[in-house]
Coordinates of C-alpha atoms and ligand atoms in Angstrom, one line a residue:
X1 CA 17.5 -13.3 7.4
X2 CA 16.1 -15.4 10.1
X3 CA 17.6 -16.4 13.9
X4 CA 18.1 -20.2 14.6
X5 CA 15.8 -19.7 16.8
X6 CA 13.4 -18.4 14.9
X7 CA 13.7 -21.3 12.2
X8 CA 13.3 -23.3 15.4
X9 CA 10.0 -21.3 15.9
X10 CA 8.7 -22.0 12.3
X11 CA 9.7 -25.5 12.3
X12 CA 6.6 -26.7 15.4
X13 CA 4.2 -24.1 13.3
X14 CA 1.5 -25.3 11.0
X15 CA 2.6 -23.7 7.3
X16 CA 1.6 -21.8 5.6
X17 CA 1.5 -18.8 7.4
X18 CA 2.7 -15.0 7.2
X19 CA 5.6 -14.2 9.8
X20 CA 5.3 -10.7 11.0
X21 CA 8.9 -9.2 12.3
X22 CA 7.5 -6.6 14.5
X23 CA 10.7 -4.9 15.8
X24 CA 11.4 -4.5 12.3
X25 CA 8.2 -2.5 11.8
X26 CA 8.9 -0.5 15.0
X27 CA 12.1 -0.1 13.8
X28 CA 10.3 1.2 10.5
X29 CA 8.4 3.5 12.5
X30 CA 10.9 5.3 14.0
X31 CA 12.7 5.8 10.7
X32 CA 9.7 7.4 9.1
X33 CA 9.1 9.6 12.2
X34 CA 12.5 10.8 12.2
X35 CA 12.6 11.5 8.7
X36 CA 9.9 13.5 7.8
X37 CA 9.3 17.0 9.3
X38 CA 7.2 18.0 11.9
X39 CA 4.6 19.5 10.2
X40 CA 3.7 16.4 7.4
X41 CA 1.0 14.0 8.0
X42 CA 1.8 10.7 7.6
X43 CA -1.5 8.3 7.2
X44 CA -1.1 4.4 6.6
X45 CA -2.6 3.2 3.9
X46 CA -4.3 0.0 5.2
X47 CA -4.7 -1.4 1.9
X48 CA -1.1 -2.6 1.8
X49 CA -2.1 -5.1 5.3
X50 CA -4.9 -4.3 7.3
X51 CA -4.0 -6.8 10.3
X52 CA -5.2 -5.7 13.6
X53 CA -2.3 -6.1 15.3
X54 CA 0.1 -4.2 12.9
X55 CA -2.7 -1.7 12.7
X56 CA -2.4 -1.3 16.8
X57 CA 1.0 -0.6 16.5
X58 CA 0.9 1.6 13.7
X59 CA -2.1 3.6 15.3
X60 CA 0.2 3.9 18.5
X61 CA 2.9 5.2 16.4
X62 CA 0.6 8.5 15.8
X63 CA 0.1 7.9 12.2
X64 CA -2.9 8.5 10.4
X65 CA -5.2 6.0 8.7
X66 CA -5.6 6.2 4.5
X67 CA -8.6 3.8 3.4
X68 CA -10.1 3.2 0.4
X69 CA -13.4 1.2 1.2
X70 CA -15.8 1.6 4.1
X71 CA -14.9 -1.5 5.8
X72 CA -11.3 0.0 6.0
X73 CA -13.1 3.5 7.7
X74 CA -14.4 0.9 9.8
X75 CA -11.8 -1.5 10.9
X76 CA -9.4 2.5 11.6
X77 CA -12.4 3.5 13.8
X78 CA -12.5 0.2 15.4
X79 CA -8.8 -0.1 16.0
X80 CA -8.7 3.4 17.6
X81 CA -7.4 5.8 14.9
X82 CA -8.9 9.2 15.6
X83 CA -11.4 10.0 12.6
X84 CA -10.4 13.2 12.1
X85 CA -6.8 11.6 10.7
X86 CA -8.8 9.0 8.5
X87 CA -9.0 10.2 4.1
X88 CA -11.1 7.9 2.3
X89 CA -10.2 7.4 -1.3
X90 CA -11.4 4.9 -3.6
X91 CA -12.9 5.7 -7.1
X92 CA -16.5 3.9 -6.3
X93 CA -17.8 4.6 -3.0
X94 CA -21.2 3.2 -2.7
X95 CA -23.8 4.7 -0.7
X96 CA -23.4 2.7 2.3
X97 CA -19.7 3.7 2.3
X98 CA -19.7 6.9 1.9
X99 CA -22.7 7.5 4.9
X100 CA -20.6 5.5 7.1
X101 CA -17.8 7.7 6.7
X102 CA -20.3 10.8 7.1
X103 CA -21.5 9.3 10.0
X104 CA -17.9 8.9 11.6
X105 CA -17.0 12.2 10.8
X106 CA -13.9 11.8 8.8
X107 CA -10.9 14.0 8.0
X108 CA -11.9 14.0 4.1
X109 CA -13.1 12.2 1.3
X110 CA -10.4 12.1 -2.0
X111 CA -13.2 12.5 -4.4
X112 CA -12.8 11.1 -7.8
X113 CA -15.1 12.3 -10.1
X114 CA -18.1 15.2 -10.7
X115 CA -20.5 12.6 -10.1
X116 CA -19.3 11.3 -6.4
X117 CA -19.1 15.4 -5.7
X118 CA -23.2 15.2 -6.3
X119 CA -23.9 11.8 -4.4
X120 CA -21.7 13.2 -1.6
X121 CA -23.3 16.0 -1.0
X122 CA -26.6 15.0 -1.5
X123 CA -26.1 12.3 1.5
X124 CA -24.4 14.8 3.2
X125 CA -27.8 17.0 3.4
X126 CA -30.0 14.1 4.5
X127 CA -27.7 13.8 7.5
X128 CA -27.5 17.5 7.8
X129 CA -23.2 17.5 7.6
X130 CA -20.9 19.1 5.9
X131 CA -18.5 16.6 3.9
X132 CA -14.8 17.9 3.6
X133 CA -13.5 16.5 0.6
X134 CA -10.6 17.0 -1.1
X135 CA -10.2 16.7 -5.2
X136 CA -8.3 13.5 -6.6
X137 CA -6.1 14.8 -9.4
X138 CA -5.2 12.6 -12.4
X139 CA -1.7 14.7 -12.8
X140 CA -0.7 12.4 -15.5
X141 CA 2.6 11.8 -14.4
X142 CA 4.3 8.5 -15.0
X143 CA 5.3 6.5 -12.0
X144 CA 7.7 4.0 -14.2
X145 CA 6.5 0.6 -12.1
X146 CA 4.3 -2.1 -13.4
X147 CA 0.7 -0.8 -15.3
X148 CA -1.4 -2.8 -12.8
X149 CA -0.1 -0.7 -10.4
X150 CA -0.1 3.0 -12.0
X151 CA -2.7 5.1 -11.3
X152 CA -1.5 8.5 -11.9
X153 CA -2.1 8.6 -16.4
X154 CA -4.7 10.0 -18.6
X155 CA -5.7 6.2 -19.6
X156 CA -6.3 5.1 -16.0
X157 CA -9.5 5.1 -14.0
X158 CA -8.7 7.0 -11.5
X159 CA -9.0 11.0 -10.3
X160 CA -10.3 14.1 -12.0
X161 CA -8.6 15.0 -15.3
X162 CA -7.4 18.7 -15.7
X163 CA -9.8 19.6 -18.5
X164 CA -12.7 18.9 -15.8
X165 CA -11.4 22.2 -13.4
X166 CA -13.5 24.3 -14.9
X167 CA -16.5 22.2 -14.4
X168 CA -15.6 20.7 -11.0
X169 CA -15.5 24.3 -9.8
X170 CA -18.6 25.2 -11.1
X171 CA -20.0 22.1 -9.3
X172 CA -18.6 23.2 -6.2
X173 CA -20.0 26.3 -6.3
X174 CA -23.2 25.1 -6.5
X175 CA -22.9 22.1 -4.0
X176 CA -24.2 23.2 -0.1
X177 CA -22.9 20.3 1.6
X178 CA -19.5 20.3 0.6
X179 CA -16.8 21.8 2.0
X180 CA -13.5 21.8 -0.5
X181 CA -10.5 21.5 1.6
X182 CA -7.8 20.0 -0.7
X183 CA -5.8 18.7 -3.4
X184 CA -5.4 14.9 -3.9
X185 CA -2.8 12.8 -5.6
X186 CA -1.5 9.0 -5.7
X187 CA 0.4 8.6 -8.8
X188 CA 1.1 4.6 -8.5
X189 CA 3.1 1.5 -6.5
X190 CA 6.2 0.4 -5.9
X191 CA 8.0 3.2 -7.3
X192 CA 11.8 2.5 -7.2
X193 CA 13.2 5.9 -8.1
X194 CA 12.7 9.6 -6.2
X195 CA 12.3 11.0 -10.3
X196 CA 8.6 10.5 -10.4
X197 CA 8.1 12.1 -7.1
X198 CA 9.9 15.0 -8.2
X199 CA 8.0 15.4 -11.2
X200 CA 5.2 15.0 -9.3
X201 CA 5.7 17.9 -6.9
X202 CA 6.4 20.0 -10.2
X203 CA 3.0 19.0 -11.6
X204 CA 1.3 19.3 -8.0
X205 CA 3.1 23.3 -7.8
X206 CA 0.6 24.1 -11.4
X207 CA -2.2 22.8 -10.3
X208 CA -1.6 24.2 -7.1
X209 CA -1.2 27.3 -8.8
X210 CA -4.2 27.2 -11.0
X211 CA -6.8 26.5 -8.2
X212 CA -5.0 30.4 -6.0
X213 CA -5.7 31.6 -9.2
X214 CA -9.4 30.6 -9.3
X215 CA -9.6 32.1 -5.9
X216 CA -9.0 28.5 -4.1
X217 CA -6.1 28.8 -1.9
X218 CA -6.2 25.4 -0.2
X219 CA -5.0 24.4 2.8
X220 CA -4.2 20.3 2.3
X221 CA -2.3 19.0 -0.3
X222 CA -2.2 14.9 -0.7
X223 CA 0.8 13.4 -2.1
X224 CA -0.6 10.0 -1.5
X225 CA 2.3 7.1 -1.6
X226 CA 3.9 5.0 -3.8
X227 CA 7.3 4.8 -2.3
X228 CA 9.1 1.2 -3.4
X229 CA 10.6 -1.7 -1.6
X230 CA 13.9 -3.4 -2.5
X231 CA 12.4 -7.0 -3.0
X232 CA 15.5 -8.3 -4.5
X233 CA 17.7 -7.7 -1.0
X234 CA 15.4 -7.0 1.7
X235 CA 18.1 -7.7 3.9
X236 CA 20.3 -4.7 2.5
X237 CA 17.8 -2.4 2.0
X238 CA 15.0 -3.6 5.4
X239 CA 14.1 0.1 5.8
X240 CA 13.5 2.5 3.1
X241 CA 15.5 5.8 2.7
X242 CA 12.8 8.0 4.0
X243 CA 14.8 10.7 4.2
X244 CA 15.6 10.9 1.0
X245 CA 12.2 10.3 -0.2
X246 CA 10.9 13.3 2.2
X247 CA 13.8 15.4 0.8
X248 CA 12.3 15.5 -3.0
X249 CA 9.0 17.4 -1.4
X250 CA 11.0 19.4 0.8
X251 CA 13.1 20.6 -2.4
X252 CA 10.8 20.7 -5.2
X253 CA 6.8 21.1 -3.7
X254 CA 6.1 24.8 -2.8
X255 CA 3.2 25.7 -0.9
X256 CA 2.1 28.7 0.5
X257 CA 2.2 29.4 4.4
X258 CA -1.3 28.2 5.3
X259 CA -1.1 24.8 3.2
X260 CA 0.2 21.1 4.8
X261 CA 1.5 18.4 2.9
X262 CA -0.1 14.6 3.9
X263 CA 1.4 11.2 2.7
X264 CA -0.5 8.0 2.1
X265 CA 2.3 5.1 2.4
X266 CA 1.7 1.6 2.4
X267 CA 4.3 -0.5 1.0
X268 CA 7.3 1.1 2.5
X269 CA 5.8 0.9 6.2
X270 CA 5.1 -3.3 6.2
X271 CA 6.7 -4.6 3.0
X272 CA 10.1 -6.2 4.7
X273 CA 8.3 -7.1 8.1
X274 CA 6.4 -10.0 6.1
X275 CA 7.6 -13.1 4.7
X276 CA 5.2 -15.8 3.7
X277 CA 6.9 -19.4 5.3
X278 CA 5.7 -22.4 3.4
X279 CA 6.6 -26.1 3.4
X280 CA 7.6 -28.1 0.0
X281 CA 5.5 -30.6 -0.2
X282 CA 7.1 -32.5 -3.6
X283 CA 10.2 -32.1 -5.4
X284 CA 8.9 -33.2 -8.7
X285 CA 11.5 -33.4 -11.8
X286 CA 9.9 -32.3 -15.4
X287 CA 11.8 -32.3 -18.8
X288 CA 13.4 -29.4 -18.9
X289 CA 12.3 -28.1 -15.2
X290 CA 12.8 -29.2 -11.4
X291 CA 9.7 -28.2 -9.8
X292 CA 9.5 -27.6 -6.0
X293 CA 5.8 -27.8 -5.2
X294 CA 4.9 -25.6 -2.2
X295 CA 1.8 -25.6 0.7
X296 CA 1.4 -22.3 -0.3
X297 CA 0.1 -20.9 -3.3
X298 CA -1.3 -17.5 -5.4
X299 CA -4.2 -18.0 -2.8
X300 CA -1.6 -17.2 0.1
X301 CA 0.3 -14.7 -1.8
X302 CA -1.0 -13.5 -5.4
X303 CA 1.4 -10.6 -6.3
X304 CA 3.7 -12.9 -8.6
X305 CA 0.1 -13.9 -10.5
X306 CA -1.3 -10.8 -10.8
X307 CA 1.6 -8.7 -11.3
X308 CA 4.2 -11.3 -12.3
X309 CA 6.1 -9.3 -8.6
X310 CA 9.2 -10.8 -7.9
X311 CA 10.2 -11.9 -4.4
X312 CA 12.9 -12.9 -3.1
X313 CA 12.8 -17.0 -2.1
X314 CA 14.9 -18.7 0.3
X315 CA 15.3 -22.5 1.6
X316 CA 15.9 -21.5 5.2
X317 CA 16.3 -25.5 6.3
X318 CA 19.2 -25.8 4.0
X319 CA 21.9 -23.0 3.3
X320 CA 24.4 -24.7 1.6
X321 CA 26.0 -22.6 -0.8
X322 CA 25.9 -25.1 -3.8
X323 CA 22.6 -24.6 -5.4
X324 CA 20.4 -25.9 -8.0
X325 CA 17.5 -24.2 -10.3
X326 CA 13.6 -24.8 -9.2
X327 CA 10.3 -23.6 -10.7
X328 CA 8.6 -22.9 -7.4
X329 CA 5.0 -23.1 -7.5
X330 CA 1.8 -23.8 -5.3
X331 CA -0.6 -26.5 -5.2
X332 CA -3.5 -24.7 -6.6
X333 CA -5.1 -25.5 -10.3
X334 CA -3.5 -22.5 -12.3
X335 CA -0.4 -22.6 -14.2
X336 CA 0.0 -18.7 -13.1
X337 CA 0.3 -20.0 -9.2
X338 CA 4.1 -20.0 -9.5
X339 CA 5.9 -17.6 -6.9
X340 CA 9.1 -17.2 -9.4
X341 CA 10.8 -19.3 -12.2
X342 CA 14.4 -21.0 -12.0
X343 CA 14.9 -19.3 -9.0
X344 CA 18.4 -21.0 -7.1
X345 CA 18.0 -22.7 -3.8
X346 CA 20.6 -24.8 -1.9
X347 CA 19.1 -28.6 -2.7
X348 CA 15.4 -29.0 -1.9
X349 CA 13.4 -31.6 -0.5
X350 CA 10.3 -32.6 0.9
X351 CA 9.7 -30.9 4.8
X352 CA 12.1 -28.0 4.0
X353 CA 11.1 -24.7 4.9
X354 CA 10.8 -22.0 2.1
X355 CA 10.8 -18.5 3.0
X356 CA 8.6 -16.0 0.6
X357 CA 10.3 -12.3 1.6
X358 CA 9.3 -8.9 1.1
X359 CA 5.8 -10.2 1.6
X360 CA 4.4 -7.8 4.3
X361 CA 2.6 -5.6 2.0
X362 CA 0.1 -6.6 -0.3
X363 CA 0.1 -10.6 0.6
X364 CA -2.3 -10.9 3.2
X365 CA -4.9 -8.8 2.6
X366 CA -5.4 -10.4 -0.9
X367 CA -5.3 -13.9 0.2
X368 CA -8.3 -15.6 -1.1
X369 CA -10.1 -19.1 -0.5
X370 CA -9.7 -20.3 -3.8
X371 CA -10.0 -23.8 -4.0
X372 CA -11.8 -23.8 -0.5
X373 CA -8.8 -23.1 0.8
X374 CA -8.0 -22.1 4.3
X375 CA -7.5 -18.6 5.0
X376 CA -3.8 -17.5 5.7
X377 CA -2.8 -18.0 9.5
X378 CA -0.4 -14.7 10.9
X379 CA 2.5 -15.5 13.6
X380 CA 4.6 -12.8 14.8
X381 CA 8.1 -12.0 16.4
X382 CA 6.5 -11.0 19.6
X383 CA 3.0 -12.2 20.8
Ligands
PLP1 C1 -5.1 6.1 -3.0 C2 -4.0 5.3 -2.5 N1 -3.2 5.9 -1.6 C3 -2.1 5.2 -1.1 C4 -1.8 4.0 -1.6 C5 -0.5 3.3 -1.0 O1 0.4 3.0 -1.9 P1 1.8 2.4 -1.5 O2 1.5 1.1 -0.8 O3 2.5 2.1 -2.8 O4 2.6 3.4 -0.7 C6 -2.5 3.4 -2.6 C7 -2.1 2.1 -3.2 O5 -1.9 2.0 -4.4 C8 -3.7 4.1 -3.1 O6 -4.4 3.6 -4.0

């Protein structure tokens, strides 16, 4: 929902662009802080928007930093978050990333596979370090959101199966320069309902158990994040329920006295303080289809492309009640560059504003200069 003035605002600005409502994300803050007890660790995973100046706010906040490729370490260090609260996950670290983070002295490295233990530590002994690491568990636990975006399954990529424990172990034994501090788990995205979480801490409590057993008592365990956004009424739902979210791990993940619980959450943290403001450019009428051809396209915002994501769309220059049925798609050559099909808006027309909501997380760090394109311009609430 946007101010007069604020459509005032967007009306003198060159579109597209992504609108930033930053007392919305302080707002967010404060929930998330309030929420969660004292002794979790809360890190921001700055794949969901790595903006510098969310990131400065973020980072004043207190909250960690949760990256997953060295010029994420890089741009945390540079923004000011302490490296001892920066994990680096990411199931191919090259070289170059992974001596970065050495060099920077990170909190931990969520290692993936056998083979990244070996590389780690053997870069770790040329610089004469000791690399924490912590394990990343495939759990196999089913997150229920869209299969681009689970990661927590026996068919996906990601993390160290459990018929690898053995093994990894063994490894470790042998490995000089590593130093195994914890357990690591992201299970998947935009998860809409608390059940996978709670089957997640059941699944975590085994394989916490299984590692005490092996003499491996471990004092971090990594829930990662995953917690969803309500993109169909951001303006019901603008901050998530943390505390309900934080209640499933207080209720169902047991940990011994010496072990802390740290979150990775993107989504939840900048999702509703983005919307993508665009212009229509042509209202064009096809057989069966009234198009409403906007400035912006999947190059701007590609979750609807990639993921077929739904968001929420809004004429903010007209908000008549009556409304008719447009396609509503960007310039760019690809049928798939459509933000969302018979979708209702008050009556369209060239010069109107369009608002793209929800679009806070995962929108402007994958914009792209397709087409030559210009990169997408930011604006926020507050300069
Ligand atoms: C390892 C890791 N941690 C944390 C996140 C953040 O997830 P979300 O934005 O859904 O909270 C992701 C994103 O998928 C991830 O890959």
């Amino acid at each position: 929902m946007f101010s007069q003035e604020q459509i005032n605002k967007f009306k003198n600005t060159p579109t597209p662009f992504y609108y930033y409502d930053i007392d919305l994300l302080k707002r967010t803050l404060i929930e998330i802080k309030k929420a969660a007890p004292k002794e979790y660790s809360i890190h921001y995973a700055l794949k969901a928007n790595s903006n510098p100046k969310l990131l400065q706010i973020i980072k004043e906040a207190g909250f960690g930093a949760d990256c997953v490729s060295g010029n994420e370490v890089k741009r945390a260090i540079e923004i000011g978050f302490q490296s001892n609260h920066i994990v680096f996950a990411g199931v191919g670290k090259s070289d170059v990333e992974i001596n970065y983070a050495l060099n920077n002295n990170i909190f931990c490295f969520n290692v993936e596979s056998t083979a990244e233990l070996i590389v780690i530590d053997e870069l770790a002994k040329t610089q004469n370090k000791i690399a924490k690491v912590a394990l990343r568990i495939n759990p196999n636990v089913d997150a229920h959101t869209h299969k681009y975006i689970t990661t927590g399954l026996e068919e996906n990529k990601f993390g160290i199966n459990p018929y690898e424990f053995d093994t990894v172990i063994d490894l470790i034994k042998k490995l000089s320069h590593i130093q195994l501090i914890g357990l690591h788990f992201h299970i998947g995205s935009q998860i809409g309902t608390l059940t996978p979480f709670k089957n997640l801490c059941l699944r975590v409590n085994e394989i916490n158990n299984w590692f005490i057993e092996k003499g491996y008592l471990l004092p971090h365990i990594n829930v990662g994040g995953g917690l969803g956004i309500n993109y169909h009424e951001p303006d019901k739902e603008s901050i998530v329920d943390f505390e309900s979210f934080f209640n499933v791990f207080k209720q169902f993940l047991e940990l011994k006295p010496s072990q802390s619980v740290h979150f990775e959450l993107g989504r939840a943290f900048i999702g509703q303080c983005g919307s993508l403001i665009s212009r229509v450019l042509y209202i064009k009428n096809g057989i069966n289809t009234n198009f409403a051809i906007l400035d912006a396209g999947m190059t701007d915002l590609i979750r609807p492309a990639l993921y077929q994501a739904y968001h929420k769309i809004e004429n903010i220059s007209n908000t008549a009640s009556q409304t008719i049925k447009y396609d509503v798609v960007g310039p760019i050559c690809e049928s798939s560059d459509c933000f969302g099909k018979a979708v209702s808006l008050s009556e369209t027309k060239r010069g109107d504003l369009i608002a793209i909501r929800s679009a806070g997380a995962y929108g402007e760090v994958m914009s792209s200069s397709y087409n030559l394109r210009d990169i997408t311009k930011s604006v926020f609430s507050v300069d």
